Amino acid sequence: MFDLKTIASLGIRRNILLNPGPSTTTDTVKMAQVVPDICPREKEFASMMKELRSDLVKIVHGDLEKYTSVLFCGSGTLNIDVCINSLLPEGKRILIVNNGAYSSRAAEICQYYGLPFLDLKFPENEQPDLSKVEAALKQHPDIALVHTTHHETGTGILNPIREIGALAHKYGAVFTVDTTSSLAMRPIDIEKDNIDFCMASAQKGLMAMTGLSFIIGNRSIIEASAHYPKRSYYCNLFLQYDFFEKTGQMHFTPPVQTIYAARQALNEYFAEGEDAKWARHTRVFNAIHEELDQLGFRDYIQRDLQSGLVVSVLYPDDPNWDFEKIHDYCYQRGFTIYPGKISHTDTFRLCALGAIDAPDIHDFFRVFREALGELHVTTPIIYKEN
Ligand SMILES: *Cc1c(COP(=O)(O)O)cnc(C)c1O
């Protein structure tokens, strides 16, 4: 392990990432990757993964008898792929509760696997209508899996997963939730939130490195899925779970150094504490809103529907506005901002992920204001419609 003084002497620049992941990491997490070479098939490595798996379940307050976590090597999309291809019994259908880009990705995954699915679409700036979700479940008794996204990172909207989960369970379906951009930030209780499976990758809420993804969920459902069709060789939930249970190992080579970083990040997560961490993200989010309000920018999503983690900001109606140029100006000064992901509206995003706090946001806005000035963008910001 490196001490903080040694790390400081290396002079690694601290970039402030306001994109929706990967997020800004602590130096101790960065340096946790620098370890003596080790073969991951050694017992030492397996015991680290065992602890890591149960700590991930603890993040969502799961009972360790009932819930487990399964690690994969890959980015967060892999988790959606794995849940969808692994948890659908033969002859059954998937319901996607879709109000954004990440649920659309799940629908595309169904398409690629040729699975029967219902893509229940809602406007991107509205929460799903629960009565329509229920009507779909009633109309299609063959729905065995309901999938949605907790926090639609593309817009910043938060979805009512507890209510959707309750409906899924009422109609006997398994509920999988993409919590990639909420887990380890917004408190989640897997049992109370009616979640059978949730997921994330290490570089978002955990503030660790890219390359490690994990699914947290109900052990008995995974065991039941042993008899479901195997639609992927590399990305099957039961096969990976079974290998872990029998050997303590990932089926194939794990991302070794990334796992060391995740271990360190989990230590830091528990040291900071769930409530304190959420309070910090909230401070960051409020600072973003405060600064945007001062400049006269508008949000795409109504405030009370926002997740508290991502703000989608509407482009001003100003001929001098040039997102690319503003991005480049900020990037050169250590601040990364991100384009939007909304089909019909031009937006950019500012996110409250990562090891940052409110003063970082105020530092960013000093640079952002300079950039607006350089480009002669009028402030307060101009919008054509009131
Ligand atoms: C980041 C993210 C993912 C995963 O995206 P990758 O590019 O595969 O890392 C999935 N779902 C949501 C909601 C996300 O925010």
Short mmCIF file of C-alpha atoms and ligand atoms in Angstrom, two decimals:
data_model
loop_
_atom_site.label_atom_id
_atom_site.label_comp_id
_atom_site.label_asym_id
_atom_site.label_seq_id
_atom_site.Cartn_x
_atom_site.Cartn_y
_atom_site.Cartn_z
CA MET A 1 0.00 0.00 0.00
CA PHE A 2 1.12 3.53 -0.77
CA ASP A 3 0.78 6.22 1.85
CA LEU A 4 -0.82 9.52 0.94
CA LYS A 5 2.52 11.36 0.96
CA THR A 6 4.03 9.00 -1.59
CA ILE A 7 0.95 9.34 -3.76
CA ALA A 8 1.07 13.14 -3.52
CA SER A 9 4.72 13.05 -4.59
CA LEU A 10 3.66 11.39 -7.85
CA GLY A 11 1.64 14.50 -8.71
CA ILE A 12 -1.28 12.82 -10.48
CA ARG A 13 -3.58 15.57 -11.70
CA ARG A 14 -7.00 15.55 -10.08
CA ASN A 15 -9.54 15.87 -12.89
CA ILE A 16 -13.13 16.70 -12.03
CA LEU A 17 -15.37 14.42 -14.08
CA LEU A 18 -18.89 15.77 -14.42
CA ASN A 19 -19.76 13.11 -17.01
CA PRO A 20 -22.05 10.24 -15.94
CA GLY A 21 -19.20 7.84 -15.13
CA PRO A 22 -16.43 6.88 -14.96
CA SER A 23 -16.25 9.20 -12.00
CA THR A 24 -13.47 11.05 -10.23
CA THR A 25 -11.61 8.60 -7.98
CA THR A 26 -9.53 9.13 -4.87
CA ASP A 27 -5.78 8.76 -5.18
CA THR A 28 -5.88 5.83 -2.78
CA VAL A 29 -8.23 3.98 -5.15
CA LYS A 30 -6.02 4.82 -8.12
CA MET A 31 -2.93 3.51 -6.37
CA ALA A 32 -4.66 0.36 -5.07
CA GLN A 33 -4.17 -0.99 -8.59
CA VAL A 34 -0.41 -1.02 -8.22
CA VAL A 35 0.14 -4.41 -6.59
CA PRO A 36 2.66 -7.22 -6.91
CA ASP A 37 1.80 -9.44 -9.86
CA ILE A 38 -0.50 -12.24 -8.80
CA CYS A 39 -2.20 -15.14 -10.51
CA PRO A 40 -5.93 -14.66 -9.82
CA ARG A 41 -6.35 -18.42 -9.34
CA GLU A 42 -4.51 -18.14 -6.00
CA LYS A 43 -6.51 -18.54 -2.76
CA GLU A 44 -5.50 -15.05 -1.65
CA PHE A 45 -7.29 -13.53 -4.63
CA ALA A 46 -10.36 -15.76 -4.25
CA SER A 47 -10.77 -14.77 -0.60
CA MET A 48 -10.63 -11.11 -1.58
CA MET A 49 -13.39 -11.66 -4.17
CA LYS A 50 -15.50 -13.57 -1.62
CA GLU A 51 -15.45 -10.63 0.74
CA LEU A 52 -16.08 -8.21 -2.10
CA ARG A 53 -19.13 -10.19 -3.21
CA SER A 54 -20.72 -10.05 0.23
CA ASP A 55 -19.84 -6.37 0.69
CA LEU A 56 -21.69 -5.58 -2.54
CA VAL A 57 -24.80 -7.27 -1.15
CA LYS A 58 -24.40 -5.18 2.02
CA ILE A 59 -24.52 -1.96 -0.02
CA VAL A 60 -28.15 -2.74 -0.85
CA HIS A 61 -28.84 -4.14 2.64
CA GLY A 62 -29.47 -7.66 1.34
CA ASP A 63 -29.71 -10.68 3.59
CA LEU A 64 -26.62 -12.73 2.69
CA GLU A 65 -28.56 -16.01 2.80
CA LYS A 66 -31.15 -14.80 0.34
CA TYR A 67 -29.05 -12.55 -1.92
CA THR A 68 -25.71 -12.91 -3.60
CA SER A 69 -23.60 -10.98 -6.05
CA VAL A 70 -21.92 -12.19 -9.20
CA LEU A 71 -18.95 -10.41 -10.73
CA PHE A 72 -18.20 -10.04 -14.42
CA CYS A 73 -15.38 -8.56 -16.44
CA GLY A 74 -16.82 -5.84 -18.64
CA SER A 75 -18.68 -2.54 -18.62
CA GLY A 76 -22.15 -2.01 -17.17
CA THR A 77 -24.07 -2.93 -20.32
CA LEU A 78 -22.87 -6.48 -19.82
CA ASN A 79 -25.07 -6.71 -16.70
CA ILE A 80 -28.21 -5.82 -18.66
CA ASP A 81 -27.23 -8.39 -21.29
CA VAL A 82 -26.62 -11.07 -18.65
CA CYS A 83 -29.88 -10.51 -16.76
CA ILE A 84 -31.99 -10.50 -19.87
CA ASN A 85 -30.43 -13.47 -21.61
CA SER A 86 -30.19 -15.59 -18.45
CA LEU A 87 -33.39 -15.03 -16.50
CA LEU A 88 -36.10 -15.70 -19.06
CA PRO A 89 -37.66 -19.18 -19.05
CA GLU A 90 -38.48 -20.81 -22.39
CA GLY A 91 -41.68 -19.51 -24.00
CA LYS A 92 -41.97 -16.47 -21.73
CA ARG A 93 -41.91 -12.76 -22.44
CA ILE A 94 -40.02 -9.71 -21.13
CA LEU A 95 -41.64 -6.38 -20.31
CA ILE A 96 -39.38 -3.35 -20.61
CA VAL A 97 -40.68 -0.29 -18.78
CA ASN A 98 -38.99 2.25 -20.99
CA ASN A 99 -38.62 6.00 -20.58
CA GLY A 100 -35.08 6.49 -21.78
CA ALA A 101 -31.90 5.44 -23.51
CA TYR A 102 -30.83 2.75 -21.06
CA SER A 103 -34.16 0.92 -21.09
CA SER A 104 -34.07 1.20 -24.90
CA ARG A 105 -30.70 -0.55 -24.70
CA ALA A 106 -32.40 -3.40 -22.80
CA ALA A 107 -35.04 -3.61 -25.54
CA GLU A 108 -32.26 -3.83 -28.13
CA ILE A 109 -30.67 -6.66 -26.18
CA CYS A 110 -33.99 -8.56 -26.33
CA GLN A 111 -34.01 -7.97 -30.07
CA TYR A 112 -30.46 -9.24 -30.56
CA TYR A 113 -31.25 -12.44 -28.64
CA GLY A 114 -34.54 -12.84 -30.50
CA LEU A 115 -36.51 -12.90 -27.23
CA PRO A 116 -40.23 -12.11 -27.07
CA PHE A 117 -40.58 -8.70 -25.43
CA LEU A 118 -42.94 -5.83 -24.96
CA ASP A 119 -41.33 -2.39 -25.14
CA LEU A 120 -43.68 -0.24 -23.09
CA LYS A 121 -42.58 3.28 -23.98
CA PHE A 122 -43.18 6.47 -22.03
CA PRO A 123 -42.03 10.03 -22.74
CA GLU A 124 -38.41 10.62 -21.68
CA ASN A 125 -39.35 13.46 -19.34
CA GLU A 126 -42.09 11.55 -17.50
CA GLN A 127 -42.14 8.71 -15.04
CA PRO A 128 -43.82 5.53 -16.33
CA ASP A 129 -47.57 5.39 -15.88
CA LEU A 130 -48.09 2.55 -13.40
CA SER A 131 -51.62 1.83 -14.57
CA LYS A 132 -50.25 1.14 -18.06
CA VAL A 133 -47.60 -1.14 -16.58
CA GLU A 134 -50.28 -3.06 -14.74
CA ALA A 135 -52.51 -3.23 -17.82
CA ALA A 136 -49.63 -4.75 -19.81
CA LEU A 137 -49.00 -7.35 -17.11
CA LYS A 138 -52.68 -8.23 -17.02
CA GLN A 139 -52.96 -8.46 -20.77
CA HIS A 140 -49.87 -10.64 -21.18
CA PRO A 141 -49.80 -13.38 -18.56
CA ASP A 142 -46.69 -14.81 -20.24
CA ILE A 143 -44.54 -11.93 -18.94
CA ALA A 144 -41.97 -13.57 -16.65
CA LEU A 145 -39.44 -10.75 -16.44
CA VAL A 146 -39.96 -7.02 -15.93
CA HIS A 147 -36.98 -4.77 -16.52
CA THR A 148 -36.53 -1.06 -16.00
CA THR A 149 -33.90 1.57 -15.20
CA HIS A 150 -33.79 3.16 -11.76
CA HIS A 151 -32.05 6.36 -12.70
CA GLU A 152 -32.20 7.06 -16.45
CA THR A 153 -28.75 8.52 -16.83
CA GLY A 154 -29.59 9.97 -20.23
CA THR A 155 -32.04 12.46 -18.74
CA GLY A 156 -31.54 12.31 -14.97
CA ILE A 157 -35.07 11.13 -14.24
CA LEU A 158 -35.69 8.80 -11.29
CA ASN A 159 -38.15 5.93 -11.76
CA PRO A 160 -40.51 4.49 -9.13
CA ILE A 161 -38.87 1.08 -8.91
CA ARG A 162 -40.53 0.03 -5.65
CA GLU A 163 -43.97 0.43 -7.24
CA ILE A 164 -42.98 -1.21 -10.54
CA GLY A 165 -41.40 -4.09 -8.58
CA ALA A 166 -44.58 -4.55 -6.56
CA LEU A 167 -46.56 -4.85 -9.80
CA ALA A 168 -44.08 -7.32 -11.28
CA HIS A 169 -44.38 -9.48 -8.19
CA LYS A 170 -48.17 -9.21 -8.10
CA TYR A 171 -48.21 -10.82 -11.55
CA GLY A 172 -45.56 -13.40 -10.72
CA ALA A 173 -42.69 -11.87 -12.72
CA VAL A 174 -39.04 -11.41 -11.76
CA PHE A 175 -37.96 -7.76 -11.48
CA THR A 176 -34.55 -6.71 -12.78
CA VAL A 177 -33.47 -3.11 -12.39
CA ASP A 178 -30.62 -1.26 -14.01
CA THR A 179 -29.23 0.62 -11.02
CA THR A 180 -25.90 1.34 -12.69
CA SER A 181 -26.10 5.07 -12.07
CA SER A 182 -27.73 5.02 -8.63
CA LEU A 183 -26.24 2.13 -6.68
CA ALA A 184 -23.80 3.12 -3.93
CA MET A 185 -25.06 6.71 -4.21
CA ARG A 186 -28.83 6.85 -3.64
CA PRO A 187 -29.64 4.42 -0.83
CA ILE A 188 -31.27 1.21 -2.12
CA ASP A 189 -32.87 -1.55 -0.08
CA ILE A 190 -33.13 -4.61 -2.30
CA GLU A 191 -35.91 -6.22 -0.26
CA LYS A 192 -38.04 -3.15 0.43
CA ASP A 193 -37.57 -1.85 -3.11
CA ASN A 194 -38.99 -5.14 -4.46
CA ILE A 195 -35.84 -5.78 -6.50
CA ASP A 196 -34.89 -9.30 -7.53
CA PHE A 197 -31.79 -8.21 -9.41
CA CYS A 198 -29.93 -4.94 -9.53
CA MET A 199 -26.58 -4.11 -11.06
CA ALA A 200 -23.77 -1.63 -11.46
CA SER A 201 -20.21 -1.28 -12.60
CA ALA A 202 -17.34 -0.30 -10.36
CA GLN A 203 -16.59 3.06 -11.98
CA LYS A 204 -19.89 4.78 -11.14
CA GLY A 205 -21.26 4.93 -7.59
CA LEU A 206 -18.39 2.98 -6.12
CA MET A 207 -15.86 5.46 -7.52
CA ALA A 208 -13.51 2.68 -8.61
CA MET A 209 -12.09 1.68 -12.00
CA THR A 210 -13.68 0.53 -15.26
CA GLY A 211 -13.78 -3.13 -16.20
CA LEU A 212 -15.63 -4.73 -13.28
CA SER A 213 -19.41 -5.13 -13.29
CA PHE A 214 -21.67 -6.93 -10.87
CA ILE A 215 -25.21 -8.17 -10.49
CA ILE A 216 -26.72 -8.39 -7.02
CA GLY A 217 -29.77 -10.58 -6.67
CA ASN A 218 -31.86 -13.42 -5.44
CA ARG A 219 -29.93 -16.65 -5.09
CA SER A 220 -32.91 -18.99 -5.50
CA ILE A 221 -33.95 -17.33 -8.77
CA ILE A 222 -30.42 -17.77 -10.10
CA GLU A 223 -30.53 -21.42 -9.07
CA ALA A 224 -33.90 -21.90 -10.76
CA SER A 225 -32.43 -20.38 -13.95
CA ALA A 226 -30.02 -23.32 -14.20
CA HIS A 227 -32.72 -24.97 -16.31
CA TYR A 228 -33.50 -22.00 -18.55
CA PRO A 229 -32.15 -21.87 -22.10
CA LYS A 230 -28.44 -20.94 -22.22
CA ARG A 231 -28.29 -18.10 -24.76
CA SER A 232 -24.71 -16.98 -24.19
CA TYR A 233 -21.54 -18.82 -23.33
CA TYR A 234 -19.61 -15.98 -21.71
CA CYS A 235 -22.51 -13.96 -20.31
CA ASN A 236 -24.69 -16.43 -18.43
CA LEU A 237 -25.65 -15.59 -14.86
CA PHE A 238 -26.10 -19.13 -13.57
CA LEU A 239 -22.84 -20.39 -15.06
CA GLN A 240 -20.83 -17.54 -13.53
CA TYR A 241 -22.63 -17.90 -10.17
CA ASP A 242 -22.13 -21.65 -10.12
CA PHE A 243 -18.43 -21.30 -10.85
CA PHE A 244 -18.06 -18.77 -8.03
CA GLU A 245 -19.94 -20.99 -5.61
CA LYS A 246 -17.89 -24.07 -6.48
CA THR A 247 -14.44 -22.51 -6.80
CA GLY A 248 -14.58 -18.93 -5.47
CA GLN A 249 -13.38 -17.81 -8.88
CA MET A 250 -14.66 -16.05 -11.96
CA HIS A 251 -15.13 -18.56 -14.75
CA PHE A 252 -12.63 -16.71 -16.94
CA THR A 253 -9.80 -14.29 -16.17
CA PRO A 254 -10.90 -11.49 -13.87
CA PRO A 255 -9.77 -7.86 -14.21
CA VAL A 256 -7.18 -8.33 -11.46
CA GLN A 257 -5.97 -4.79 -10.76
CA THR A 258 -9.47 -3.36 -11.19
CA ILE A 259 -10.66 -5.69 -8.44
CA TYR A 260 -7.96 -4.41 -6.08
CA ALA A 261 -9.18 -0.89 -6.75
CA ALA A 262 -12.79 -1.96 -6.12
CA ARG A 263 -11.71 -3.50 -2.81
CA GLN A 264 -10.17 -0.21 -1.74
CA ALA A 265 -13.21 1.73 -3.00
CA LEU A 266 -15.53 -0.46 -0.92
CA ASN A 267 -13.43 0.21 2.17
CA GLU A 268 -13.76 3.92 1.46
CA TYR A 269 -17.50 3.53 0.79
CA PHE A 270 -18.12 1.97 4.21
CA ALA A 271 -15.78 4.44 5.91
CA GLU A 272 -17.70 7.38 4.43
CA GLY A 273 -21.06 5.73 5.16
CA GLU A 274 -24.22 5.46 3.07
CA ASP A 275 -25.97 8.53 4.48
CA ALA A 276 -22.91 10.79 4.49
CA LYS A 277 -22.09 9.80 0.92
CA TRP A 278 -25.62 10.48 -0.28
CA ALA A 279 -25.54 13.82 1.57
CA ARG A 280 -22.29 14.67 -0.26
CA HIS A 281 -23.75 13.82 -3.69
CA THR A 282 -26.75 15.93 -2.76
CA ARG A 283 -24.50 18.89 -1.87
CA VAL A 284 -22.85 18.54 -5.29
CA PHE A 285 -26.23 18.32 -7.05
CA ASN A 286 -27.57 21.37 -5.20
CA ALA A 287 -24.42 23.32 -6.04
CA ILE A 288 -24.90 22.46 -9.74
CA HIS A 289 -28.51 23.70 -9.63
CA GLU A 290 -27.60 26.83 -7.72
CA GLU A 291 -24.95 27.80 -10.28
CA LEU A 292 -27.15 26.90 -13.27
CA ASP A 293 -29.99 28.98 -11.81
CA GLN A 294 -27.68 31.97 -11.41
CA LEU A 295 -26.77 31.74 -15.09
CA GLY A 296 -30.38 31.26 -16.15
CA PHE A 297 -30.00 27.74 -17.57
CA ARG A 298 -33.03 25.44 -17.67
CA ASP A 299 -33.37 21.74 -16.88
CA TYR A 300 -34.94 19.22 -19.22
CA ILE A 301 -36.49 17.21 -16.39
CA GLN A 302 -38.83 18.75 -13.84
CA ARG A 303 -36.85 19.18 -10.58
CA ASP A 304 -38.94 16.95 -8.34
CA LEU A 305 -38.51 14.02 -10.76
CA GLN A 306 -34.72 14.26 -10.88
CA SER A 307 -32.54 11.58 -9.40
CA GLY A 308 -30.26 13.98 -7.57
CA LEU A 309 -27.31 12.76 -9.64
CA VAL A 310 -27.57 14.02 -13.22
CA VAL A 311 -28.83 17.34 -14.54
CA SER A 312 -29.79 17.52 -18.23
CA VAL A 313 -29.43 21.14 -19.21
CA LEU A 314 -31.20 22.62 -22.23
CA TYR A 315 -28.97 24.29 -24.83
CA PRO A 316 -29.51 28.05 -24.86
CA ASP A 317 -31.04 29.66 -27.95
CA ASP A 318 -27.90 31.66 -28.53
CA PRO A 319 -26.01 31.64 -31.85
CA ASN A 320 -22.71 31.80 -29.96
CA TRP A 321 -23.38 28.66 -27.92
CA ASP A 322 -21.02 25.88 -29.01
CA PHE A 323 -20.97 22.87 -26.70
CA GLU A 324 -17.82 21.40 -28.23
CA LYS A 325 -15.84 24.60 -27.72
CA ILE A 326 -17.07 25.00 -24.16
CA HIS A 327 -16.27 21.38 -23.46
CA ASP A 328 -12.74 21.78 -24.82
CA TYR A 329 -12.11 24.96 -22.81
CA CYS A 330 -13.19 23.24 -19.59
CA TYR A 331 -11.44 19.97 -20.42
CA GLN A 332 -8.10 21.71 -20.85
CA ARG A 333 -8.54 23.05 -17.33
CA GLY A 334 -9.35 19.70 -15.74
CA PHE A 335 -13.17 19.68 -15.89
CA THR A 336 -15.10 17.24 -18.07
CA ILE A 337 -18.69 17.93 -19.11
CA TYR A 338 -20.82 15.63 -21.22
CA PRO A 339 -23.24 15.78 -24.15
CA GLY A 340 -26.90 14.85 -23.66
CA LYS A 341 -28.58 11.61 -24.65
CA ILE A 342 -32.11 12.70 -25.45
CA SER A 343 -33.67 11.89 -28.80
CA HIS A 344 -35.41 15.15 -29.73
CA THR A 345 -33.87 17.86 -27.57
CA ASP A 346 -30.37 19.33 -27.41
CA THR A 347 -28.96 19.04 -23.91
CA PHE A 348 -25.71 18.64 -22.06
CA ARG A 349 -25.20 16.92 -18.73
CA LEU A 350 -23.61 17.79 -15.41
CA CYS A 351 -23.36 14.92 -12.99
CA ALA A 352 -22.88 14.58 -9.25
CA LEU A 353 -21.04 11.25 -9.30
CA GLY A 354 -17.56 10.65 -7.95
CA ALA A 355 -15.18 11.77 -5.23
CA ILE A 356 -16.05 15.44 -5.47
CA ASP A 357 -17.80 17.98 -3.28
CA ALA A 358 -19.55 21.36 -3.64
CA PRO A 359 -16.31 23.45 -3.84
CA ASP A 360 -15.31 21.47 -6.96
CA ILE A 361 -18.58 22.55 -8.57
CA HIS A 362 -17.93 26.20 -7.74
CA ASP A 363 -14.40 25.83 -9.19
CA PHE A 364 -15.91 24.33 -12.32
CA PHE A 365 -18.43 27.12 -12.77
CA ARG A 366 -15.68 29.75 -12.56
CA VAL A 367 -14.09 28.06 -15.59
CA PHE A 368 -17.45 27.50 -17.29
CA ARG A 369 -18.32 31.19 -16.93
CA GLU A 370 -14.96 32.09 -18.45
CA ALA A 371 -15.75 29.79 -21.38
CA LEU A 372 -19.17 31.42 -21.89
CA GLY A 373 -17.42 34.81 -21.83
CA GLU A 374 -14.79 33.74 -24.39
CA LEU A 375 -17.56 32.64 -26.75
CA HIS A 376 -19.70 35.73 -26.08
CA VAL A 377 -22.66 33.65 -24.97
CA THR A 378 -25.21 36.03 -23.45
CA THR A 379 -25.89 35.66 -19.75
CA PRO A 380 -28.42 35.34 -18.23
CA ILE A 381 -28.91 32.57 -20.77
CA ILE A 382 -31.46 33.21 -23.54
CA TYR A 383 -34.33 30.87 -24.36
CA LYS A 384 -36.81 31.64 -27.12
CA GLU A 385 -39.78 30.16 -25.28
CA ASN A 386 -40.79 31.28 -21.85
C1 LIG B 1 -23.38 3.75 -17.38
C2 LIG B 1 -24.64 3.02 -17.46
C3 LIG B 1 -24.69 1.72 -18.01
C4 LIG B 1 -23.49 1.03 -18.56
O1 LIG B 1 -22.87 1.65 -19.62
P1 LIG B 1 -21.44 1.15 -20.12
O2 LIG B 1 -21.11 2.10 -21.21
O3 LIG B 1 -21.58 -0.24 -20.54
O4 LIG B 1 -20.54 1.28 -18.92
C5 LIG B 1 -25.89 1.06 -17.98
N1 LIG B 1 -26.99 1.61 -17.47
C6 LIG B 1 -27.00 2.84 -16.94
C7 LIG B 1 -28.26 3.39 -16.38
C8 LIG B 1 -25.82 3.60 -16.93
O5 LIG B 1 -25.81 4.81 -16.39
#
